[in-house]
XYZ file of C-alpha atoms in Angstrom:
709
model
C 80.972 67.465 145.243
C 83.044 65.940 148.077
C 84.379 63.419 145.596
C 85.726 66.222 143.427
C 83.408 65.627 140.468
C 83.643 68.101 137.580
C 81.255 71.085 137.756
C 79.143 69.854 134.832
C 78.622 66.542 136.623
C 77.566 68.308 139.851
C 75.095 70.567 138.064
C 73.707 67.650 136.066
C 73.188 65.807 139.359
C 71.274 68.835 140.720
C 68.995 68.776 137.657
C 68.549 65.016 138.055
C 67.631 65.234 141.759
C 65.214 68.088 141.128
C 63.447 66.168 138.389
C 62.954 63.169 140.646
C 61.836 65.393 143.534
C 59.053 67.159 141.662
C 58.249 64.511 139.071
C 59.501 66.466 136.068
C 60.339 64.699 132.855
C 63.009 67.227 131.897
C 65.019 69.869 133.734
C 67.889 72.139 132.947
C 69.894 74.723 134.881
C 71.158 77.850 133.120
C 73.599 80.601 134.037
C 72.244 83.997 133.012
C 74.853 85.839 130.925
C 72.714 88.802 129.939
C 69.622 89.507 132.007
C 66.394 90.429 130.178
C 65.923 93.459 132.380
C 69.062 94.956 130.765
C 68.154 96.310 127.292
C 70.140 94.745 124.459
C 71.577 96.577 121.444
C 68.085 96.924 119.967
C 66.677 98.434 123.177
C 64.540 95.359 123.919
C 64.629 93.749 127.384
C 65.844 90.364 126.237
C 68.854 88.411 127.427
C 70.730 85.180 127.019
C 71.760 82.272 129.226
C 74.112 79.270 129.007
C 72.924 75.765 129.928
C 75.194 74.259 132.602
C 73.269 71.111 133.632
C 70.453 69.021 132.111
C 68.292 65.991 132.835
C 65.956 63.967 130.652
C 65.301 64.116 126.912
C 65.925 67.851 126.917
C 69.676 67.187 127.135
C 69.761 66.368 123.425
C 67.882 69.519 122.459
C 69.586 71.877 124.902
C 72.893 70.224 125.878
C 75.401 71.617 128.345
C 76.970 74.686 126.788
C 73.889 75.550 124.749
C 73.340 79.288 124.620
C 69.709 80.351 124.564
C 68.042 83.658 123.845
C 65.717 84.729 126.661
C 62.731 85.833 124.605
C 59.648 87.456 126.154
C 57.000 84.901 127.153
C 59.468 82.230 128.212
C 59.114 80.939 131.809
C 62.869 81.469 132.334
C 62.619 85.051 131.040
C 59.739 85.870 133.357
C 61.476 84.289 136.357
C 64.746 86.151 135.774
C 63.006 89.439 135.137
C 60.673 89.294 138.171
C 62.905 87.341 140.530
C 59.971 84.995 141.326
C 58.981 81.519 140.085
C 57.003 81.466 136.825
C 54.634 78.867 135.302
C 53.556 78.402 131.658
C 51.372 75.675 130.268
C 49.124 74.746 127.412
C 49.200 76.763 124.246
C 51.337 79.459 125.809
C 54.161 76.927 126.103
C 53.688 75.399 122.662
C 53.446 78.791 120.946
C 56.491 80.304 122.633
C 59.964 80.789 121.193
C 60.878 77.188 122.088
C 57.658 75.801 120.605
C 59.454 73.537 118.133
C 61.503 71.859 120.864
C 58.449 71.598 123.139
C 56.485 69.978 120.349
C 59.175 67.399 119.582
C 59.448 66.419 123.255
C 55.674 66.420 123.881
C 55.932 68.789 126.835
C 52.785 70.539 128.074
C 53.877 72.577 131.109
C 56.986 74.307 132.506
C 57.962 75.957 135.750
C 61.022 78.252 136.155
C 62.642 79.244 139.432
C 65.297 81.971 139.724
C 68.166 81.892 142.187
C 71.077 84.222 142.910
C 74.426 82.559 143.606
C 77.511 84.650 144.336
C 75.793 87.765 143.028
C 74.943 86.120 139.722
C 71.500 85.055 138.570
C 70.689 81.508 137.633
C 67.442 79.942 136.523
C 66.102 76.384 136.712
C 63.394 75.171 134.334
C 61.392 71.986 134.876
C 58.995 70.623 132.223
C 56.398 67.821 132.055
C 54.102 66.194 129.533
C 51.188 66.579 131.942
C 48.649 69.322 131.508
C 50.179 71.147 134.444
C 52.321 70.721 137.535
C 50.591 70.283 140.892
C 49.948 73.387 142.949
C 52.829 74.450 145.202
C 55.507 73.026 142.931
C 57.153 76.458 142.661
C 57.850 76.669 146.390
C 59.239 73.142 146.475
C 61.582 73.995 143.577
C 62.652 77.224 145.275
C 63.408 75.471 148.551
C 65.415 72.773 146.770
C 67.365 75.277 144.692
C 68.165 77.323 147.781
C 69.494 74.145 149.370
C 71.409 73.413 146.168
C 72.799 76.972 146.014
C 75.912 75.891 147.879
C 76.493 73.103 145.408
C 75.920 75.521 142.531
C 78.195 78.144 144.056
C 80.950 75.603 144.603
C 80.451 74.205 141.115
C 80.548 77.712 139.690
C 83.732 78.491 141.605
C 85.231 75.186 140.506
C 84.233 75.910 136.911
C 85.748 79.362 137.067
C 88.933 77.957 138.593
C 89.032 75.277 135.912
C 88.551 77.843 133.177
C 91.177 80.065 134.778
C 93.611 77.143 135.029
C 92.980 76.168 131.435
C 93.374 79.757 130.320
C 96.616 80.120 132.262
C 97.889 76.845 130.818
C 97.095 78.143 127.350
C 98.865 81.425 128.110
C 101.913 79.498 129.368
C 102.013 77.451 126.192
C 101.863 80.587 124.091
C 104.451 82.365 126.236
C 106.823 79.437 125.779
C 106.395 79.646 122.003
C 107.227 83.338 122.086
C 110.190 82.775 124.421
C 111.582 80.130 122.053
C 111.516 82.699 119.297
C 109.270 80.739 116.940
C 108.000 82.534 113.873
C 105.164 85.050 114.310
C 103.029 82.962 111.941
C 103.279 79.952 114.283
C 102.347 82.146 117.268
C 99.356 83.588 115.400
C 98.063 80.116 114.572
C 98.558 78.883 118.146
C 96.853 81.949 119.689
C 93.897 81.630 117.329
C 93.528 77.928 118.123
C 93.606 78.593 121.879
C 91.118 81.461 121.520
C 88.670 79.155 119.745
C 89.138 76.512 122.408
C 88.518 78.825 125.376
C 86.233 81.582 124.125
C 84.435 80.622 120.955
C 82.421 77.677 119.769
C 82.399 78.361 116.056
C 85.435 80.230 114.798
C 88.445 82.298 115.791
C 90.377 84.614 113.497
C 93.358 86.947 113.640
C 93.505 89.909 111.274
C 96.245 92.484 110.650
C 95.460 96.031 109.547
C 97.589 97.200 106.619
C 98.891 100.692 106.020
C 96.912 101.023 102.764
C 93.560 100.547 104.509
C 93.203 96.845 103.748
C 93.203 93.961 106.225
C 94.907 90.559 105.970
C 93.622 87.343 107.553
C 96.632 85.840 109.359
C 95.036 82.777 110.979
C 91.669 81.041 110.993
C 90.392 78.213 113.166
C 86.984 76.556 113.063
C 84.428 77.296 110.390
C 85.624 78.884 107.164
C 83.107 80.351 104.802
C 83.622 81.133 101.118
C 84.184 84.817 101.880
C 87.410 84.410 103.855
C 90.771 82.759 103.168
C 94.026 82.833 105.144
C 96.422 85.320 103.546
C 93.597 87.087 101.728
C 93.343 90.861 101.820
C 90.061 92.698 102.125
C 89.996 95.925 100.200
C 87.342 97.411 102.503
C 85.802 96.497 105.830
C 82.012 95.990 106.114
C 80.670 99.137 107.747
C 78.817 97.141 110.406
C 81.480 94.423 110.825
C 83.652 94.000 113.890
C 86.864 94.554 111.898
C 85.687 98.024 110.833
C 84.363 98.835 114.304
C 87.663 98.015 116.005
C 89.537 99.938 113.282
C 87.399 103.036 113.891
C 87.338 102.937 117.681
C 90.478 101.042 118.683
C 88.337 99.260 121.299
C 86.724 95.862 121.692
C 83.522 95.232 119.745
C 80.692 92.689 120.021
C 77.802 91.313 117.969
C 75.259 89.335 120.034
C 73.193 88.135 117.071
C 74.130 88.389 113.400
C 70.472 87.994 112.526
C 69.969 91.519 113.753
C 72.938 92.967 111.864
C 72.622 94.196 108.241
C 75.130 92.352 106.105
C 75.438 89.496 108.590
C 74.321 86.819 106.119
C 77.856 85.504 105.364
C 78.441 84.873 109.055
C 75.076 83.202 109.462
C 75.895 80.929 106.539
C 78.987 79.900 108.467
C 76.764 78.969 111.364
C 77.740 81.932 113.516
C 75.305 83.804 115.720
C 77.543 86.063 117.784
C 81.125 87.301 117.944
C 83.571 89.357 119.979
C 86.595 91.184 118.544
C 89.572 92.411 120.578
C 92.074 95.022 119.340
C 95.809 94.213 119.304
C 97.990 97.225 120.066
C 101.735 97.034 119.398
C 103.968 99.809 120.737
C 100.929 102.036 121.189
C 99.639 101.534 117.641
C 96.585 99.568 116.536
C 98.138 96.585 114.774
C 95.267 94.130 114.296
C 92.328 92.286 115.814
C 91.489 88.816 117.100
C 87.852 87.737 116.916
C 85.931 84.687 118.187
C 82.478 83.620 117.105
C 79.769 81.331 118.484
C 77.079 79.357 116.761
C 74.719 79.783 119.710
C 73.626 82.836 121.688
C 75.723 85.826 122.744
C 79.164 85.142 124.137
C 79.583 85.589 127.922
C 79.947 89.206 129.032
C 83.420 88.570 130.474
C 84.787 87.279 127.154
C 86.498 90.576 126.347
C 88.177 90.709 129.742
C 89.384 87.116 129.531
C 90.759 87.616 126.020
C 92.898 90.585 127.034
C 95.786 88.373 128.149
C 95.773 86.673 124.742
C 95.921 89.957 122.848
C 98.757 91.091 125.135
C 100.703 87.961 124.210
C 100.096 88.554 120.528
C 101.333 92.129 120.932
C 104.458 90.808 122.667
C 105.072 88.304 119.884
C 104.658 90.961 117.207
C 106.869 93.430 119.078
C 109.537 90.751 119.552
C 109.364 89.861 115.871
C 109.634 93.508 114.910
C 112.554 93.951 117.281
C 114.224 90.867 115.844
C 113.599 92.151 112.339
C 114.957 95.551 113.325
C 117.976 93.894 114.953
C 118.575 91.706 111.927
C 118.172 94.711 109.671
C 120.599 96.624 111.874
C 123.051 93.742 111.797
C 122.697 93.450 108.031
C 123.206 97.176 107.642
C 126.228 97.072 109.956
C 127.688 94.117 108.071
C 127.096 95.947 104.790
C 128.758 99.044 106.221
C 131.738 97.016 107.452
C 132.092 95.339 104.066
C 131.854 98.687 102.310
C 134.402 100.300 104.623
C 136.767 97.350 104.205
C 136.473 97.642 100.437
C 137.074 101.393 100.604
C 140.095 100.818 102.843
C 141.574 98.316 100.376
C 141.096 100.689 97.469
C 142.398 103.660 99.475
C 145.521 101.661 100.313
C 146.098 100.990 96.615
C 145.614 104.669 95.827
C 148.030 105.668 98.601
C 150.621 103.214 97.288
C 150.494 105.015 93.968
C 150.126 101.879 91.869
C 149.157 101.990 88.229
C 145.789 103.698 87.703
C 144.506 100.844 85.510
C 145.094 98.413 88.391
C 143.161 100.735 90.712
C 140.302 100.917 88.208
C 140.166 97.135 88.054
C 140.245 96.849 91.851
C 137.454 99.422 92.277
C 135.326 97.634 89.680
C 135.758 94.319 91.507
C 134.906 95.819 94.909
C 131.762 97.445 93.512
C 130.759 94.241 91.738
C 130.970 92.306 95.017
C 129.265 94.940 97.162
C 126.265 95.373 94.859
C 126.054 91.715 93.861
C 126.553 92.804 90.259
C 127.649 90.608 87.383
C 129.673 93.327 85.679
C 131.353 96.517 86.892
C 133.605 98.915 85.045
C 135.075 102.403 84.863
C 135.004 104.657 81.825
C 136.337 108.085 80.877
C 134.051 110.458 78.999
C 135.247 111.859 75.712
C 135.338 115.643 75.646
C 132.206 115.909 73.477
C 130.217 113.350 75.483
C 129.645 111.167 72.444
C 131.321 108.117 73.919
C 133.070 106.668 76.938
C 136.492 104.998 76.943
C 136.842 101.804 78.969
C 139.533 102.294 81.628
C 139.081 99.050 83.604
C 136.504 96.514 84.714
C 135.631 93.100 86.094
C 132.988 90.521 85.225
C 131.835 89.056 81.960
C 131.791 92.002 79.577
C 135.314 93.443 80.169
C 136.841 90.483 78.312
C 135.163 91.739 75.164
C 135.717 95.410 76.053
C 139.438 95.782 76.774
C 140.967 98.957 78.171
C 140.883 101.692 75.554
C 137.669 100.565 73.850
C 135.331 103.421 72.934
C 131.623 102.824 73.557
C 129.030 105.187 72.154
C 126.732 106.768 74.742
C 123.037 105.883 74.436
C 120.522 108.363 75.806
C 118.432 105.670 77.533
C 121.357 104.233 79.545
C 122.654 105.519 82.907
C 126.126 106.633 81.648
C 124.433 109.083 79.268
C 122.191 110.270 82.108
C 125.293 110.863 84.242
C 126.871 112.861 81.404
C 123.734 115.017 81.052
C 123.074 115.620 84.761
C 126.339 114.989 86.585
C 124.400 112.833 89.073
C 124.021 109.125 89.789
C 121.467 107.227 87.692
C 119.798 103.801 87.536
C 117.748 102.054 84.856
C 116.116 98.648 84.487
C 115.589 96.420 81.477
C 112.400 98.234 80.466
C 114.616 101.087 79.268
C 116.215 98.958 76.524
C 113.806 96.051 76.060
C 112.143 97.617 73.002
C 115.136 99.535 71.590
C 116.648 98.394 68.285
C 120.350 99.187 68.289
C 123.541 97.159 68.899
C 123.905 98.319 72.517
C 120.368 97.292 73.507
C 120.661 94.032 71.622
C 123.941 93.298 73.405
C 122.366 93.964 76.799
C 119.445 91.667 75.987
C 121.809 88.985 74.740
C 123.790 89.141 77.967
C 120.595 89.076 80.019
C 121.349 92.391 81.774
C 118.296 93.447 83.799
C 119.506 96.497 85.685
C 122.233 99.130 85.489
C 123.566 101.751 87.923
C 126.089 104.516 87.256
C 127.849 107.138 89.376
C 129.912 110.149 88.190
C 133.663 110.581 88.714
C 134.512 114.238 89.385
C 138.167 115.236 89.035
C 139.186 118.773 90.020
C 135.593 119.994 89.715
C 135.015 118.544 86.264
C 133.109 115.449 85.108
C 135.874 112.997 84.201
C 134.133 109.639 83.865
C 131.647 107.125 85.249
C 131.543 103.969 87.382
C 129.042 101.442 86.028
C 127.527 98.253 87.493
C 125.210 95.766 85.745
C 123.299 92.728 86.975
C 121.308 89.826 85.576
C 119.532 89.080 88.857
C 116.848 91.754 88.717
C 116.578 95.449 89.518
C 119.228 96.977 91.751
C 117.952 98.192 95.101
C 117.113 101.871 95.342
C 120.206 103.882 96.103
C 122.624 101.365 94.561
C 124.134 104.072 92.368
C 124.569 106.375 95.367
C 126.429 103.606 97.243
C 129.158 103.865 94.611
C 129.796 107.540 95.406
C 132.558 106.889 97.967
C 134.331 104.682 95.448
C 134.069 107.277 92.711
C 135.765 109.770 95.031
C 138.666 107.341 95.455
C 138.789 106.827 91.692
C 138.870 110.598 91.279
C 141.757 110.765 93.753
C 143.593 108.014 91.886
C 143.034 109.784 88.570
C 144.197 113.070 90.031
C 147.255 111.405 91.566
C 148.049 109.590 88.335
C 147.766 112.773 86.322
C 149.877 114.640 88.880
C 152.484 111.884 88.827
C 152.439 111.876 85.053
C 152.875 115.631 84.991
C 155.648 115.407 87.586
C 157.404 112.629 85.699
C 157.110 114.563 82.461
C 158.432 117.662 84.202
C 161.353 115.743 85.728
C 162.094 114.150 82.369
C 162.072 117.543 80.695
C 164.390 118.909 83.390
C 166.803 115.989 83.005
C 166.689 116.282 79.229
C 167.267 120.019 79.438
C 170.180 119.494 81.826
C 171.712 116.881 79.561
C 171.287 119.140 76.561
C 172.916 121.967 78.503
C 175.805 119.649 79.448
C 176.243 118.637 75.824
C 176.160 122.271 74.691
C 178.685 123.300 77.344
C 180.879 120.331 76.442
C 180.724 121.272 72.738
C 181.402 124.918 73.512
C 184.395 123.990 75.622
C 185.686 121.494 73.074
C 185.015 123.466 69.950
C 185.587 126.936 71.385
C 187.623 127.517 74.528
C 189.641 124.300 74.288
C 190.555 124.884 70.636
C 191.537 128.483 71.313
C 193.745 127.401 74.200
C 195.393 124.734 72.002
C 195.978 127.331 69.276
C 197.393 129.718 71.833
C 199.772 126.973 73.065
C 200.964 126.326 69.513
C 201.570 130.025 69.011
C 203.574 130.148 72.230
C 205.691 127.201 71.090
C 206.253 128.961 67.772
C 207.229 132.152 69.566
C 209.559 130.177 71.793
C 211.367 128.770 68.745
C 212.010 132.267 67.366
C 213.519 133.758 70.504
C 217.219 134.805 69.892
C 219.874 132.847 71.660
C 220.865 135.779 73.828
C 217.321 135.743 75.387
C 217.538 132.335 77.030
C 215.543 133.431 80.061
C 212.685 134.652 77.844
C 212.670 131.399 75.957
C 212.489 129.485 79.236
C 209.622 131.621 80.528
C 207.662 131.199 77.261
C 208.186 127.424 77.529
C 206.892 127.413 81.089
C 203.778 129.379 80.049
C 203.187 126.925 77.197
C 203.485 123.988 79.605
C 201.062 125.643 82.021
C 198.706 126.262 79.137
C 198.859 122.573 78.178
C 197.974 121.726 81.789
C 194.977 124.067 81.615
C 193.865 122.357 78.400
C 194.080 118.958 80.096
C 192.134 120.266 83.087
C 189.546 121.748 80.779
C 189.350 118.478 78.894
C 188.681 116.637 82.170
C 185.993 119.175 83.105
C 184.354 118.797 79.738
C 184.552 115.038 80.073
C 182.793 115.276 83.491
C 180.107 117.543 82.146
C 179.295 115.168 79.308
C 181.841 112.604 78.205
C 182.319 112.736 74.467
C 183.166 109.024 74.369
C 179.651 108.277 75.681
C 178.079 110.042 72.728
C 180.549 108.553 70.276
C 181.037 104.957 71.470
C 178.156 104.189 73.810
C 177.897 102.992 77.407
C 180.307 100.054 77.266
C 183.392 101.993 76.051
C 182.530 104.917 78.343
C 182.451 102.639 81.426
C 185.726 100.963 80.459
C 187.331 104.410 80.172
C 186.032 105.273 83.652
C 187.526 102.043 84.991
C 190.957 102.769 83.514
C 191.023 106.258 84.946
C 189.831 105.197 88.446
C 192.260 105.470 91.372
C 191.333 101.943 92.596
C 191.019 98.560 90.935
C 187.816 98.070 88.895
C 186.428 94.754 87.646
C 183.979 95.414 84.843
C 181.476 92.812 83.638
C 179.740 94.415 80.698
C 177.891 92.041 78.428
C 177.576 92.770 74.772
C 175.117 95.641 74.905
C 173.940 97.526 71.874
C 173.395 101.249 71.916
C 170.664 102.306 74.318
C 168.503 105.421 74.432
C 170.766 108.360 75.249
C 168.997 109.244 78.592
C 169.529 105.649 79.765
C 173.228 105.659 78.865
C 173.783 109.038 80.525
C 172.009 107.964 83.745
C 173.976 104.712 83.985
C 177.273 106.478 83.273
C 176.798 109.059 86.023
C 175.710 106.407 88.564
C 178.957 104.483 87.934
C 180.991 107.677 88.001
C 179.469 108.795 91.324
C 179.847 105.294 92.838
C 183.548 105.184 91.917
C 184.106 108.611 93.440
C 182.363 107.575 96.698
C 184.277 104.287 96.866
C 187.563 106.145 96.521
C 186.950 109.154 98.775
C 184.608 107.851 101.475
C 184.541 104.045 101.521
C 188.332 103.633 101.324
C 187.713 100.655 99.066
C 190.398 98.728 97.250
C 188.187 97.041 94.649
C 184.955 97.856 92.838
C 183.002 95.291 90.809
C 180.603 96.569 88.131
C 178.112 94.361 86.276
C 175.711 95.419 83.545
C 173.074 93.400 81.690
C 169.975 93.842 79.603
C 167.103 91.739 81.020
C 163.287 91.903 80.849
C 163.361 95.125 78.842
C 165.352 96.774 81.633
C 168.982 97.720 82.098
C 170.240 96.172 85.350
C 173.351 97.787 86.820
C 175.096 96.628 90.020
C 178.147 98.321 91.649
C 179.719 96.670 94.716
C 182.819 97.827 96.642
C 184.767 96.273 99.545
C 184.937 99.475 101.587
C 183.865 100.309 105.139
C 180.124 100.552 104.325
C 177.705 102.618 106.368
C 176.848 104.934 103.475
C 173.660 107.013 103.881
C 172.135 107.996 100.520
C 170.259 110.855 102.181
C 173.374 112.365 103.769
C 174.764 114.056 100.711
C 176.439 111.101 99.025
C 175.679 112.490 95.577
C 173.200 109.729 94.779
C 170.103 111.827 95.504
C 170.314 113.583 92.158
C 171.009 110.264 90.460
C 167.866 108.783 92.092
C 165.835 111.686 90.723
C 167.302 111.046 87.281
C 166.505 107.314 87.447
C 162.940 107.850 88.708
C 162.337 110.509 86.092
C 163.070 107.827 83.502
C 160.678 105.389 85.217
C 163.495 103.459 86.884
C 164.769 102.944 90.393
C 168.001 103.015 92.370
C 168.798 101.284 95.643
C 171.695 101.424 98.096
C 172.633 98.730 100.622
C 175.581 99.610 102.855
C 175.825 97.671 106.156
C 178.733 98.957 108.286
C 181.900 96.954 107.643
C 180.413 95.048 104.678
C 180.915 97.404 101.772
C 178.314 99.139 99.644
C 176.021 97.803 96.902
C 174.332 100.183 94.486
C 171.663 98.663 92.191
C 169.934 100.439 89.335
C 167.059 99.447 87.055
C 166.248 101.583 84.044
C 163.499 100.834 81.488
C 164.710 100.489 77.942
C 161.438 101.806 76.514
C 160.785 105.418 77.414
C 157.312 106.968 77.224
């Protein structure tokens, strides 16, 4: 002991010295784990003990670590139960529970001496091949064992410290695995291996309880019988098994001998005799169980207590894994939300910019295709009778063969038809069309489409159309169709805006057309009515003037003055009529009309008008009035001396540019007269721009489409 020998070596030395002292051929020292005066699970006063030191040939039959059942009639059982030395010899020894071992070793007599060390009972058994031990051998053994009690106590303390150190080392190793964030599976395997090393001598297993009432084997170390495989699920727990007991009670459970348990044959075939199972609680809920088994007698009574730290570590590992999974899931959900919000923001920006609705449809389809991981996404408008859907835009593989405007018949088994019937989102997988014989189903099978999701587009309270996504990768996740709802609202906004803009443009066009028609009517009425009457009246005055007698010279002069004034009124009226709607524009077209404007202008005009054929009347009228207004502004406000006008037909648009060398600083919104012209240009689908830096003149640019809707 002073040399620091291991406990097993000290206890073996005690057995050796005792054998030599009393002349025994075999001795062994056992630690009593379950005293025979404490009834076992069957109510019988039997117990078990663990061999801690041996001497002689018995060491091969009952080696250190051997766990023995303390049956009635054994010398050790009697000594532990009575607290006094016990002797057995002759047939009583050979016929006892250890008769087979006694027979093989040729032993004829045995003496057992109990001793209490540190409050725990121990027992020493000495055996000989003689007929019996000499008288008084019991007292000699008792005296020696009392003297050896200190050595035993120290060895026991050293053994407990060693076991504690080894257990703590194992716990540190496991804690480091958990701290490094290794996978739960690796932790389960490591914990099970350490549990077998420190608590069991046959097997160690970790099992997880499933929500459906089954159990899954997560790790297995040691013996593995045909009835258990890692990863295997048990549909039901044996009623008397430890797994079922822990499940029912939520507490530790023990089997001291499977021979006494109904249904224990599979465990016995594995070589197991006893087992202990410890519950694993995670966040207050029973999560699983870890069990260790022994091929010898019952496991030590403190096994459950010593295993508690291991189950706590497993619970920590599981909780950490669940937290990591929850965190990862939260991060994934947050990333998905960010991506979805970014996509919605991009589409909303397009809608706010008022770009072409078809471009918005295409953009929405692409965003949905990326968000859902779809292969195809598109937008369709329902026909009034619900018989078909018109393709309005899309992205992916199919849109190339289904251009905008294509009508696709609705099929009752596909989500778009479900949306039409219910007004709600719908999803369907390939089973819906796998056995259908029609062109649509055959096309889906040919393309390899495995899942489809659709969401309704509601415009002003009515079902307008549908957003559709398709994938080849397998079924969409639940709720995929609902995820498209925010996008369908944006599509609905875009549709509503587009229809409003179309209605506004049509209204503005009708107003401009009506105004132009009114101008033409007024111009005709003035030319054909009032102007002609005034001309006739002037001719009549001239005729009357020629018939005035010579003696009425003053009257003749007055009539002449009235006729001259009347001619001036006619000229003024002609100018008014020309401003309302120039006749030359209707008769000769834009080029001659602009040249006439240039000749009549009060400042110099350089006109660059390419050879332009007749254009639609609204285009010619708009261009004419822009030039007319620009010339007026250059003369009255810009104090310009020169105006350059260029006109060309390019890219199916009329491009008009008017630049003056005036003072600049013009503000189109400050009543320059161009506001009405801008409305006219935009009503025709065109645009007008004004650039007028102070001191650098003014540039007016106009673009008007040559093809009107």
